[in-house]
Short mmCIF file of C-alpha atoms in Angstrom, two decimals:
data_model
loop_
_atom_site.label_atom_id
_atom_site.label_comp_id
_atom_site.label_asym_id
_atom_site.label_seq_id
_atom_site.Cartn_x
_atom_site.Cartn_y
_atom_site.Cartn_z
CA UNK A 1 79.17 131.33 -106.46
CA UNK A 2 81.18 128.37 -107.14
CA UNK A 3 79.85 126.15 -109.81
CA UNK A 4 81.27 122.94 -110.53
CA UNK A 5 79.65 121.32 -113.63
CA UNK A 6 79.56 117.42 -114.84
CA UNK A 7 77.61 115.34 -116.70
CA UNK A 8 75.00 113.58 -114.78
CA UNK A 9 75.04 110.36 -116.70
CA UNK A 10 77.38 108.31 -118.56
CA UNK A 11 77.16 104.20 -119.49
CA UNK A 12 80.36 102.45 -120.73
CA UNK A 13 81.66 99.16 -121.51
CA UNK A 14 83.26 96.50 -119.46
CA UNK A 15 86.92 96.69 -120.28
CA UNK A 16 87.05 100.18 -122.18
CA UNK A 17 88.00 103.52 -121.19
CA UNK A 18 85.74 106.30 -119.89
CA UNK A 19 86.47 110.45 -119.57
CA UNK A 20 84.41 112.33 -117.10
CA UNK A 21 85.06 115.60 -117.24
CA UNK A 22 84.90 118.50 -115.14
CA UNK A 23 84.27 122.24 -115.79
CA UNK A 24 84.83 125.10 -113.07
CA UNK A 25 84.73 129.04 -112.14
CA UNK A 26 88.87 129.05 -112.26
CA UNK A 27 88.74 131.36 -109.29
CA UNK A 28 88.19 130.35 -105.89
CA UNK A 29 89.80 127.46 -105.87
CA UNK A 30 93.06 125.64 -104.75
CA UNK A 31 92.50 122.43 -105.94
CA UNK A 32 90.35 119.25 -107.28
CA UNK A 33 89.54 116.39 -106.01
CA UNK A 34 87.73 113.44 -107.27
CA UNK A 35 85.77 111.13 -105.26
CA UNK A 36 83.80 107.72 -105.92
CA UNK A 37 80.84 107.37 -103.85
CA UNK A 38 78.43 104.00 -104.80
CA UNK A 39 74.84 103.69 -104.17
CA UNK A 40 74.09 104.09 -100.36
CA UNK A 41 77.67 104.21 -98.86
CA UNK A 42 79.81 107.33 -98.04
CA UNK A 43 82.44 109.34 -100.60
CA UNK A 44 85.90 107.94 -100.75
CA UNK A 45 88.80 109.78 -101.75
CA UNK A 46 90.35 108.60 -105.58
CA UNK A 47 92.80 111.87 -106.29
CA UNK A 48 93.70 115.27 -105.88
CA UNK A 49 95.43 117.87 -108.16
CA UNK A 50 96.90 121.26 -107.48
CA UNK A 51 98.90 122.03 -110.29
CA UNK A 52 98.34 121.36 -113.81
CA UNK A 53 99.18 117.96 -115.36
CA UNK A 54 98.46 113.71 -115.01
CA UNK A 55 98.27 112.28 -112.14
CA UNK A 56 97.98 108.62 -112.84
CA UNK A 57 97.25 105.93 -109.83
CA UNK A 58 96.70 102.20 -111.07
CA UNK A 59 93.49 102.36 -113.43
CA UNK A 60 92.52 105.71 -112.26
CA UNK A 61 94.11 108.60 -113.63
CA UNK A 62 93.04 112.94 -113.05
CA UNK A 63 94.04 115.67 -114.98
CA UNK A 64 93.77 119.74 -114.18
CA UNK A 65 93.98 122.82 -116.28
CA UNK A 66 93.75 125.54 -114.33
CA UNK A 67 94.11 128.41 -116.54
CA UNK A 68 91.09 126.28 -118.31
CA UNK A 69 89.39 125.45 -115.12
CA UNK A 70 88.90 121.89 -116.32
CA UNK A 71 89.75 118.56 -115.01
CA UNK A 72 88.73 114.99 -116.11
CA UNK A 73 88.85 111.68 -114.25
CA UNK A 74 89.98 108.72 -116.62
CA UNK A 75 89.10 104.95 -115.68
CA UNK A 76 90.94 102.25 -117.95
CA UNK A 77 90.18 98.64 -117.92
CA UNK A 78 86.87 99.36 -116.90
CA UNK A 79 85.67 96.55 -113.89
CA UNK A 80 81.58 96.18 -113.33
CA UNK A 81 82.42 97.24 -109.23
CA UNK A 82 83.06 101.02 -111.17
CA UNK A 83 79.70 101.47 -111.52
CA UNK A 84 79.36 104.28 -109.27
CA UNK A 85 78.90 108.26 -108.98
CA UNK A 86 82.03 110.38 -109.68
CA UNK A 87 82.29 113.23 -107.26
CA UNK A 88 83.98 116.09 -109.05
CA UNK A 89 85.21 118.75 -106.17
CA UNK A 90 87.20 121.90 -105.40
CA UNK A 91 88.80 123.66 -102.41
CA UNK A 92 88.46 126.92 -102.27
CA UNK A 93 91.10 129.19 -100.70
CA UNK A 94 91.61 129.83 -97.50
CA UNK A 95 90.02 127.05 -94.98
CA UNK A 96 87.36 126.45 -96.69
CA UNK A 97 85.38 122.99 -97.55
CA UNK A 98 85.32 121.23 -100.77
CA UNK A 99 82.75 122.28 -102.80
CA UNK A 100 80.96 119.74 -104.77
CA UNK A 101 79.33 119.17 -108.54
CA UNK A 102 76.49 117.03 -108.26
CA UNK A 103 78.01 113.91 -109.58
CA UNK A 104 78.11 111.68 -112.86
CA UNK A 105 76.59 108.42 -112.49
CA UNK A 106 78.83 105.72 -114.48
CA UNK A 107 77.36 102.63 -115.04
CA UNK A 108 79.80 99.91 -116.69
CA UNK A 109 77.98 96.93 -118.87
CA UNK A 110 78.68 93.66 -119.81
CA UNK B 1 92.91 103.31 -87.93
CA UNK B 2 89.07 103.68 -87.12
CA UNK B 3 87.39 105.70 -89.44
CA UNK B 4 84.45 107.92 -88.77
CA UNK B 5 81.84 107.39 -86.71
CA UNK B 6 78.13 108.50 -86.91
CA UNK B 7 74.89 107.75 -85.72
CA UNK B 8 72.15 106.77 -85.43
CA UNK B 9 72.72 105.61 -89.40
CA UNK B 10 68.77 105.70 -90.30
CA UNK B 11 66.09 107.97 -88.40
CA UNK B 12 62.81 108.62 -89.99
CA UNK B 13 60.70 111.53 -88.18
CA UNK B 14 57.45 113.66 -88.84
CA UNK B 15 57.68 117.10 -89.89
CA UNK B 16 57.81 119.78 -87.08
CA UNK B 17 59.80 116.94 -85.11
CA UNK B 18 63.43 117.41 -83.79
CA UNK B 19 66.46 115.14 -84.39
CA UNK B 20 70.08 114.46 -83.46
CA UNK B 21 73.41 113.35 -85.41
CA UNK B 22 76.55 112.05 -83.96
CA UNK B 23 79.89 112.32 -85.10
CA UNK B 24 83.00 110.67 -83.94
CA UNK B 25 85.89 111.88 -86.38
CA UNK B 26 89.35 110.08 -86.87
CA UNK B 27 91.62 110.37 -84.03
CA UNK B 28 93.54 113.71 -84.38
CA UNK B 29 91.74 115.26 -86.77
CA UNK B 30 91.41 118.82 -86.25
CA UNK B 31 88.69 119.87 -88.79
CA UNK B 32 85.23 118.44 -88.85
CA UNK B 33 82.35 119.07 -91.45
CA UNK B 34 78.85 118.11 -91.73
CA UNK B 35 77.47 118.15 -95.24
CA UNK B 36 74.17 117.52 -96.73
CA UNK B 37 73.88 115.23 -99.88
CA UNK B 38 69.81 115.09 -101.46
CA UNK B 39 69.12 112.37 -103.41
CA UNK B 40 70.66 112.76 -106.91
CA UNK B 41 73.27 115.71 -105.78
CA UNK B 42 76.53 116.49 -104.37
CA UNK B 43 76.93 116.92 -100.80
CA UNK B 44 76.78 120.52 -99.62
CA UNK B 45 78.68 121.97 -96.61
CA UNK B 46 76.68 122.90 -93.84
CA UNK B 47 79.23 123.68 -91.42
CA UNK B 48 83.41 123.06 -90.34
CA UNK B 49 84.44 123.40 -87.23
CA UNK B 50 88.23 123.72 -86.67
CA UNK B 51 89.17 121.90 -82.98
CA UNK B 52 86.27 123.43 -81.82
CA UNK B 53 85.26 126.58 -83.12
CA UNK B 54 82.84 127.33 -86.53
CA UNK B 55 84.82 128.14 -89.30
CA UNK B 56 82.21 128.21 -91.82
CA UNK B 57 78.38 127.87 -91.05
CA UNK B 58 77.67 130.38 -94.13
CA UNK B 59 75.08 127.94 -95.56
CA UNK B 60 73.55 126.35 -92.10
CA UNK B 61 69.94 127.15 -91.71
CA UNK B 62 70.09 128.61 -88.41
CA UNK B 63 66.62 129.31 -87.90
CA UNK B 64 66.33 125.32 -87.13
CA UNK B 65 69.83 123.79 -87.78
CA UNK B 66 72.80 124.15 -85.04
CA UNK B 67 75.43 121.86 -84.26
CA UNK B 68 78.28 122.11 -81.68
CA UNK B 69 81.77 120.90 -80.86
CA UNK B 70 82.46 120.58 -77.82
CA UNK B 71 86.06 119.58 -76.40
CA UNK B 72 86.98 119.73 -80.39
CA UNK B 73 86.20 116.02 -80.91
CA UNK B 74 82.76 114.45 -81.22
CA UNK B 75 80.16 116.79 -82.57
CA UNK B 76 76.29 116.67 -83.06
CA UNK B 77 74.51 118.18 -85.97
CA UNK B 78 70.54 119.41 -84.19
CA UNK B 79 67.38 119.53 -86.65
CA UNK B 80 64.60 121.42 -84.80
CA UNK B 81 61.86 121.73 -85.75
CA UNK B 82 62.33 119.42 -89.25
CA UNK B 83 60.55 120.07 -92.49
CA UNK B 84 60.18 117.76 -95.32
CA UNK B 85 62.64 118.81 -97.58
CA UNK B 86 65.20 118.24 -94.83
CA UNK B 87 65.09 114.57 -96.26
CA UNK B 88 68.53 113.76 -96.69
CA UNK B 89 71.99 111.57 -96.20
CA UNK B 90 73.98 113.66 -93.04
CA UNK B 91 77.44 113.15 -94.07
CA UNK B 92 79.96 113.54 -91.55
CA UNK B 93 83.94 114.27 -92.18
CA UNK B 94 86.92 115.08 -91.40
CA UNK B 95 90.93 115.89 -92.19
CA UNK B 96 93.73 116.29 -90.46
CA UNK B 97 94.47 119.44 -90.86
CA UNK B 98 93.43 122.65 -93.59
CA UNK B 99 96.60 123.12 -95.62
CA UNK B 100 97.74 121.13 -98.64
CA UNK B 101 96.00 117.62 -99.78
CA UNK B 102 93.30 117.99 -96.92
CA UNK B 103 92.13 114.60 -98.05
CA UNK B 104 88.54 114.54 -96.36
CA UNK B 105 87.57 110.80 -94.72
CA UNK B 106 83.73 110.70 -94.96
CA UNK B 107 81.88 108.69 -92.37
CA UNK B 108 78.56 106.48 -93.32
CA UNK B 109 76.20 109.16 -93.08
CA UNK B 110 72.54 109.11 -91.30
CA UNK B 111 69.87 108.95 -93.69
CA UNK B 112 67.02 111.45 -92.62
CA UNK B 113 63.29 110.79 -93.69
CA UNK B 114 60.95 113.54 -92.76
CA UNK B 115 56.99 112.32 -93.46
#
């Protein structure tokens, strides 16, 4: 199969900088995507990388390895509204759907 | 631009019931997806339709899921009969098109209770 691996959990700081990374099967897939989903509401779309490198958008920034199959999402300037699960999730060749990991929960603190 | 549509957005049913989802996806969108999301994991693809035919319905239960879309617009995702671990958000989405980006729009979802 296609696993897609993240931590479940993570707790930062108001203001700081958190890494959540992201660990794949490097075959299979044509791309990663990150998504933000909070508590009770639907997935929205924060990036997308197909080839390897930074792809930085405001505080939110992704970065892909595929010969590594790896990828991290980095937040600066951490805001209390972050608090939320980070979607980690790749598209597999072909016309296929994404396939998702099961999500870190951040939660930012005072 | 309207986003996507689904209903009803709660539904709470007994086991061995059956039970309906709507989806309305973004005007011109040609692919369409239902996923499942349990509490505490990622959603999981249940099925894409492409205008309207199945493209991938490799992980839909089909002894007691189905879904259809007809006219390649709306579709409706079909629970019958439902068991209890069919408790679940129904996440509806869909792109414009399979090549490149293929930035998925989700819709609300409908949160399923099965007692």
């Amino acid at each position: 199969g296609q696993n897609i691996d993240q931590p479940t959990e993570m707790t930062a700081t108001e203001g700081a900088i958190v890494q959540i990374n992201c660990t794949y099967q490097t075959s299979g897939f044509n791309g990663l995507f990150w998504y933000q989903q909070h508590a009770g509401e639907a997935p929205t779309f924060l990036s997308y990388n197909v080839l390897d490198g930074l792809e930085e958008k405001g505080r939110f920034s992704s970065f892909l390895s595929r010969s590594k199959g790896y990828s991290y999402l980095l937040l600066k300037e951490l805001q209390m509204k972050d608090s939320a699960s980070y979607l980690c999730a790749g598209r597999g060749t072909g016309r296929r759907a994404l396939t998702f990991g099961s999500g870190t929960r951040l939660q930012v603190q005072p | 631009e309207a986003g996507v549509a689904q209903s009803p957005r709660y539904k709470i049913i007994e086991k061995r019931q059956s039970v309906a989802f709507w989806c309305n996806p973004i005007s011109g969108h040609a692919t369409l997806y239902w996923y499942q999301q349990i509490l505490g994991q990622g959603p999981k693809l249940l099925i894409q339709f492409q205008n309207n035919g199945v493209v991938d319905d490799s992980q839909l239960p089909k002894d007691r899921f189905s879904a259809e879309r007809l006219k390649g617009v709306d579709s409706t995702l079909k629970i019958q009969p439902a068991k209890l671990e069919d408790s679940a958000v129904y996440l509806c989405a869909s792109s414009l098109d399979t090549s490149g980006r293929n930035e998925q729009f989700f819709g609300p979802g409908t949160r399923l209770t099965v007692l």
